PDB file of C-alpha atoms in Angstrom:
ATOM      1  CA  UNK S  23      79.878  90.617 123.449  1.00 69.00           C
ATOM      2  CA  UNK S  24      81.814  93.462 121.876  1.00 85.00           C
ATOM      3  CA  UNK S  25      84.677  95.382 123.368  1.00 88.00           C
ATOM      4  CA  UNK S  26      84.202  99.151 123.635  1.00 91.00           C
ATOM      5  CA  UNK S  27      86.104 101.052 121.004  1.00 88.00           C
ATOM      6  CA  UNK S  28      89.045 102.996 122.483  1.00 89.00           C
ATOM      7  CA  UNK S  29      89.654 106.614 121.571  1.00 85.00           C
ATOM      8  CA  UNK S  30      91.763 106.688 118.392  1.00 85.00           C
ATOM      9  CA  UNK S  31      93.132 109.851 116.778  1.00 83.00           C
ATOM     10  CA  UNK S  32      95.173 109.880 113.586  1.00 87.00           C
ATOM     11  CA  UNK S  33      98.412 111.569 114.604  1.00 89.00           C
ATOM     12  CA  UNK S  34     100.319 111.354 111.339  1.00 91.00           C
ATOM     13  CA  UNK S  35     100.937 109.495 108.134  1.00 93.00           C
ATOM     14  CA  UNK S  36     104.514 108.201 108.081  1.00 95.00           C
ATOM     15  CA  UNK S  37     106.685 108.045 104.971  1.00 94.00           C
ATOM     16  CA  UNK S  38     109.841 105.943 104.851  1.00 95.00           C
ATOM     17  CA  UNK S  39     112.912 107.475 103.241  1.00 96.00           C
ATOM     18  CA  UNK S  40     116.641 106.880 102.955  1.00 96.00           C
ATOM     19  CA  UNK S  41     117.055 109.998 105.141  1.00 97.00           C
ATOM     20  CA  UNK S  42     114.071 111.146 107.219  1.00 97.00           C
ATOM     21  CA  UNK S  43     115.461 114.647 107.797  1.00 98.00           C
ATOM     22  CA  UNK S  44     116.021 115.339 104.095  1.00 97.00           C
ATOM     23  CA  UNK S  45     112.541 114.223 103.055  1.00 97.00           C
ATOM     24  CA  UNK S  46     110.952 116.094 105.977  1.00 98.00           C
ATOM     25  CA  UNK S  47     112.774 119.241 104.849  1.00 98.00           C
ATOM     26  CA  UNK S  48     111.232 118.912 101.359  1.00 97.00           C
ATOM     27  CA  UNK S  49     107.706 118.636 102.792  1.00 97.00           C
ATOM     28  CA  UNK S  50     108.393 121.431 105.309  1.00 97.00           C
ATOM     29  CA  UNK S  51     109.324 123.753 102.430  1.00 97.00           C
ATOM     30  CA  UNK S  52     106.479 122.494 100.230  1.00 97.00           C
ATOM     31  CA  UNK S  53     103.737 122.850 102.848  1.00 96.00           C
ATOM     32  CA  UNK S  54     105.093 125.504 105.213  1.00 96.00           C
ATOM     33  CA  UNK S  55     104.505 123.176 108.168  1.00 97.00           C
ATOM     34  CA  UNK S  56     106.517 123.236 111.377  1.00 96.00           C
ATOM     35  CA  UNK S  57     108.881 120.583 112.661  1.00 97.00           C
ATOM     36  CA  UNK S  58     107.572 119.429 116.049  1.00 97.00           C
ATOM     37  CA  UNK S  59     109.799 116.420 116.556  1.00 97.00           C
ATOM     38  CA  UNK S  60     113.320 115.880 115.216  1.00 97.00           C
ATOM     39  CA  UNK S  61     115.247 112.842 116.389  1.00 97.00           C
ATOM     40  CA  UNK S  62     117.829 110.662 114.663  1.00 96.00           C
ATOM     41  CA  UNK S  63     115.925 108.735 111.986  1.00 97.00           C
ATOM     42  CA  UNK S  64     112.571 110.392 112.784  1.00 98.00           C
ATOM     43  CA  UNK S  65     110.983 113.773 112.014  1.00 98.00           C
ATOM     44  CA  UNK S  66     107.383 114.903 112.437  1.00 97.00           C
ATOM     45  CA  UNK S  67     105.697 117.952 110.874  1.00 97.00           C
ATOM     46  CA  UNK S  68     102.387 119.487 111.878  1.00 96.00           C
ATOM     47  CA  UNK S  69     100.256 121.989 109.999  1.00 95.00           C
ATOM     48  CA  UNK S  70      99.664 125.410 111.521  1.00 93.00           C
ATOM     49  CA  UNK S  71      96.348 125.373 113.316  1.00 89.00           C
ATOM     50  CA  UNK S  72      96.580 121.690 114.218  1.00 89.00           C
ATOM     51  CA  UNK S  73      95.438 118.458 112.652  1.00 90.00           C
ATOM     52  CA  UNK S  74      97.218 115.275 111.756  1.00 92.00           C
ATOM     53  CA  UNK S  75     100.739 115.651 110.483  1.00 95.00           C
ATOM     54  CA  UNK S  76     103.359 113.874 108.462  1.00 97.00           C
ATOM     55  CA  UNK S  77     106.068 111.707 109.963  1.00 97.00           C
ATOM     56  CA  UNK S  78     109.290 110.663 108.264  1.00 97.00           C
ATOM     57  CA  UNK S  79     111.259 107.593 109.219  1.00 97.00           C
ATOM     58  CA  UNK S  80     114.707 106.618 107.987  1.00 97.00           C
ATOM     59  CA  UNK S  81     114.646 103.238 106.291  1.00 95.00           C
ATOM     60  CA  UNK S  82     118.028 102.241 104.881  1.00 94.00           C
ATOM     61  CA  UNK S  83     116.400  99.542 102.704  1.00 92.00           C
ATOM     62  CA  UNK S  84     113.896 102.037 101.217  1.00 92.00           C
ATOM     63  CA  UNK S  85     112.842 101.264  97.640  1.00 88.00           C
ATOM     64  CA  UNK S  86     110.806 103.876  95.735  1.00 87.00           C
ATOM     65  CA  UNK S  87     107.414 102.685  94.524  1.00 84.00           C
ATOM     66  CA  UNK S  88     106.682 102.092  90.855  1.00 79.00           C
ATOM     67  CA  UNK S  89     103.910 104.300  89.497  1.00 76.00           C
ATOM     68  CA  UNK S  90     101.767 103.835  87.569  1.00 75.00           C
ATOM     69  CA  UNK S  91     101.376 100.180  88.558  1.00 69.00           C
ATOM     70  CA  UNK S  92     101.430  98.776  84.986  1.00 65.00           C
ATOM     71  CA  UNK S  93     105.014 100.076  84.674  1.00 67.00           C
ATOM     72  CA  UNK S  94     106.132  97.882  87.582  1.00 63.00           C
ATOM     73  CA  UNK S  95     108.234  94.815  86.957  1.00 70.00           C
ATOM     74  CA  UNK S  96     107.612  91.660  88.999  1.00 72.00           C
ATOM     75  CA  UNK S  97     108.979  92.239  92.486  1.00 70.00           C
ATOM     76  CA  UNK S  98     108.942  96.061  92.268  1.00 67.00           C
ATOM     77  CA  UNK S  99     107.598  97.968  95.253  1.00 68.00           C
ATOM     78  CA  UNK S 100     104.077  99.096  94.382  1.00 63.00           C
ATOM     79  CA  UNK S 101     102.549 102.332  95.605  1.00 60.00           C
ATOM     80  CA  UNK S 102     100.590 101.599  98.768  1.00 72.00           C
ATOM     81  CA  UNK S 103      99.317 105.114  99.412  1.00 79.00           C
ATOM     82  CA  UNK S 104      99.777 108.641  98.208  1.00 86.00           C
ATOM     83  CA  UNK S 105      99.145 112.123  99.573  1.00 91.00           C
ATOM     84  CA  UNK S 106      96.555 114.489  98.063  1.00 92.00           C
ATOM     85  CA  UNK S 107      96.921 118.246  98.475  1.00 94.00           C
ATOM     86  CA  UNK S 108      94.064 120.535  97.479  1.00 94.00           C
ATOM     87  CA  UNK S 109      95.218 123.743  95.804  1.00 94.00           C
ATOM     88  CA  UNK S 110      93.468 126.795  94.428  1.00 91.00           C
ATOM     89  CA  UNK S 111      95.914 127.423  91.561  1.00 92.00           C
ATOM     90  CA  UNK S 112      97.244 124.243  89.976  1.00 93.00           C
ATOM     91  CA  UNK S 113      99.943 125.837  87.825  1.00 93.00           C
ATOM     92  CA  UNK S 114     101.352 127.875  90.715  1.00 95.00           C
ATOM     93  CA  UNK S 115     101.258 124.875  93.060  1.00 96.00           C
ATOM     94  CA  UNK S 116     103.072 122.656  90.551  1.00 96.00           C
ATOM     95  CA  UNK S 117     105.714 125.351  89.959  1.00 96.00           C
ATOM     96  CA  UNK S 118     106.230 125.671  93.723  1.00 96.00           C
ATOM     97  CA  UNK S 119     106.511 121.890  94.184  1.00 97.00           C
ATOM     98  CA  UNK S 120     109.017 121.604  91.335  1.00 97.00           C
ATOM     99  CA  UNK S 121     111.046 124.526  92.700  1.00 96.00           C
ATOM    100  CA  UNK S 122     111.279 122.701  96.038  1.00 96.00           C
ATOM    101  CA  UNK S 123     112.491 119.476  94.414  1.00 97.00           C
ATOM    102  CA  UNK S 124     109.416 117.545  93.185  1.00 97.00           C
ATOM    103  CA  UNK S 125     109.351 115.939  89.740  1.00 96.00           C
ATOM    104  CA  UNK S 126     106.166 115.854  87.633  1.00 96.00           C
ATOM    105  CA  UNK S 127     105.139 112.370  86.544  1.00 93.00           C
ATOM    106  CA  UNK S 128     105.268 111.758  82.799  1.00 90.00           C
ATOM    107  CA  UNK S 129     101.712 110.432  82.845  1.00 86.00           C
ATOM    108  CA  UNK S 130      98.967 112.736  84.145  1.00 89.00           C
ATOM    109  CA  UNK S 131      95.673 110.821  84.460  1.00 84.00           C
ATOM    110  CA  UNK S 132      93.265 113.727  85.040  1.00 84.00           C
ATOM    111  CA  UNK S 133      92.919 117.315  83.795  1.00 83.00           C
ATOM    112  CA  UNK S 134      92.429 118.786  87.273  1.00 86.00           C
ATOM    113  CA  UNK S 135      95.090 116.724  89.080  1.00 92.00           C
ATOM    114  CA  UNK S 136      98.867 116.762  88.781  1.00 95.00           C
ATOM    115  CA  UNK S 137     100.887 113.767  89.924  1.00 94.00           C
ATOM    116  CA  UNK S 138     104.373 114.549  91.161  1.00 95.00           C
ATOM    117  CA  UNK S 139     107.121 112.593  92.885  1.00 95.00           C
ATOM    118  CA  UNK S 140     108.877 113.802  96.011  1.00 96.00           C
ATOM    119  CA  UNK S 141     112.701 113.676  96.003  1.00 97.00           C
ATOM    120  CA  UNK S 142     112.757 109.961  96.965  1.00 95.00           C
ATOM    121  CA  UNK S 143     109.977 108.824  94.635  1.00 92.00           C
ATOM    122  CA  UNK S 144     106.746 108.889  96.682  1.00 94.00           C
ATOM    123  CA  UNK S 145     103.935 110.003  94.363  1.00 93.00           C
ATOM    124  CA  UNK S 146     101.639 112.775  95.548  1.00 95.00           C
ATOM    125  CA  UNK S 147      98.812 114.694  93.909  1.00 94.00           C
ATOM    126  CA  UNK S 148      97.940 118.344  93.666  1.00 95.00           C
ATOM    127  CA  UNK S 149      94.321 118.890  92.740  1.00 93.00           C
ATOM    128  CA  UNK S 150      91.877 121.715  92.238  1.00 88.00           C
ATOM    129  CA  UNK S 151      88.659 121.595  94.203  1.00 79.00           C
ATOM    130  CA  UNK S 152      85.866 120.673  91.803  1.00 67.00           C
ATOM    131  CA  UNK S 153      83.811 123.550  93.186  1.00 58.00           C
ATOM    132  CA  UNK S 154      86.427 126.128  92.183  1.00 47.00           C
ATOM    133  CA  UNK S 155      85.273 128.216  89.201  1.00 49.00           C
ATOM    134  CA  UNK S 156      86.855 127.785  85.785  1.00 51.00           C
ATOM    135  CA  UNK S 157      88.944 125.081  84.197  1.00 52.00           C
ATOM    136  CA  UNK S 158      92.356 124.318  85.635  1.00 43.00           C
ATOM    137  CA  UNK S 159      95.203 125.267  83.321  1.00 50.00           C
ATOM    138  CA  UNK S 160      96.807 122.593  81.194  1.00 55.00           C
ATOM    139  CA  UNK S 161     100.466 121.972  81.902  1.00 56.00           C
ATOM    140  CA  UNK S 162     102.285 121.414  78.663  1.00 58.00           C
ATOM    141  CA  UNK S 163     105.014 118.811  78.122  1.00 59.00           C
ATOM    142  CA  UNK S 164     107.269 121.723  77.165  1.00 64.00           C
ATOM    143  CA  UNK S 165     106.737 123.333  80.590  1.00 58.00           C
ATOM    144  CA  UNK S 166     107.532 120.029  82.351  1.00 58.00           C
ATOM    145  CA  UNK S 167     110.696 119.653  80.228  1.00 61.00           C
ATOM    146  CA  UNK S 168     111.736 123.227  81.048  1.00 64.00           C
ATOM    147  CA  UNK S 169     111.227 122.666  84.783  1.00 56.00           C
ATOM    148  CA  UNK S 170     113.178 119.398  84.606  1.00 57.00           C
ATOM    149  CA  UNK S 171     116.084 121.171  82.859  1.00 60.00           C
ATOM    150  CA  UNK S 172     116.079 123.901  85.504  1.00 60.00           C
ATOM    151  CA  UNK S 173     116.180 121.298  88.278  1.00 54.00           C
ATOM    152  CA  UNK S 174     119.106 119.561  86.582  1.00 55.00           C
ATOM    153  CA  UNK S 175     120.921 122.894  86.256  1.00 60.00           C
ATOM    154  CA  UNK S 176     120.416 123.508  89.976  1.00 53.00           C
ATOM    155  CA  UNK S 177     121.928 120.071  90.626  1.00 50.00           C
ATOM    156  CA  UNK S 178     118.882 118.988  92.636  1.00 47.00           C
ATOM    157  CA  UNK S 179     118.252 115.311  93.233  1.00 45.00           C
ATOM    158  CA  UNK S 180     115.660 113.948  90.823  1.00 46.00           C
ATOM    159  CA  UNK S 181     113.572 110.835  91.228  1.00 44.00           C
ATOM    160  CA  UNK S 182     115.670 109.201  88.498  1.00 47.00           C
ATOM    161  CA  UNK S 183     118.831 109.903  90.509  1.00 46.00           C
ATOM    162  CA  UNK S 184     117.216 108.496  93.635  1.00 42.00           C
ATOM    163  CA  UNK S 185     116.061 105.352  91.807  1.00 41.00           C
ATOM    164  CA  UNK S 186     119.137 104.723  89.664  1.00 44.00           C
ATOM    165  CA  UNK S 187     122.110 106.826  90.811  1.00 47.00           C
ATOM    166  CA  UNK S 188     124.522 104.675  88.790  1.00 48.00           C
ATOM    167  CA  UNK S 189     124.975 106.330  85.355  1.00 48.00           C
ATOM    168  CA  UNK S 190     125.443 102.908  83.755  1.00 51.00           C
ATOM    169  CA  UNK S 191     122.043 101.771  85.108  1.00 46.00           C
ATOM    170  CA  UNK S 192     119.275 100.922  82.675  1.00 44.00           C
ATOM    171  CA  UNK S 193     116.976 103.803  81.673  1.00 44.00           C
ATOM    172  CA  UNK S 194     113.638 103.982  83.513  1.00 45.00           C
ATOM    173  CA  UNK S 195     110.726 102.014  82.091  1.00 41.00           C
ATOM    174  CA  UNK S 196     108.028 103.928  80.217  1.00 41.00           C
ATOM    175  CA  UNK S 197     104.895 104.492  82.261  1.00 42.00           C
ATOM    176  CA  UNK S 198     101.599 103.134  81.004  1.00 42.00           C
ATOM    177  CA  UNK S 199      98.298 104.905  81.640  1.00 44.00           C
ATOM    178  CA  UNK S 200      96.673 104.299  85.009  1.00 46.00           C
ATOM    179  CA  UNK S 201      94.854 106.422  87.521  1.00 47.00           C
ATOM    180  CA  UNK S 202      96.252 107.503  90.847  1.00 53.00           C
ATOM    181  CA  UNK S 203      93.344 109.204  92.526  1.00 48.00           C
TER     182      UNK S 203
END
């Protein structure tokens, strides 16, 4: 005898962060979504026109995930999920994300996908729909370096600062190839 399935609707995907409001503000600027709930330690965004949203929860013990997985040391927090955002212009979308505080990953596993990290280290992907005409533009290492310098000049928090804010901390490990999506 089986139990009838109740009505279930995905309301939101929730991301932990050291400060829910700060991370929600990044995604609000990135996506142009509206804040529909803002409480101490909790913020929820919804897209215009409806659909499931993103929630942000303060977690004081938050540890950024290691990505790609082969770069993780024993005991490191591994990535458990990531967000994918479809875009029509990859270069413009990456520039926008970086301007809002994202950091491009050193390793990019696919030509039509860009992996970035939000300000607290969650990886997310920007990708071009395979049905879109033409090849997506390549993003050169020089462009990534230029964007990183500009972020540093603006004194924005980088993923490295979020992971190891102590200047005497060991440098980040080199990433090894892996795929995210």
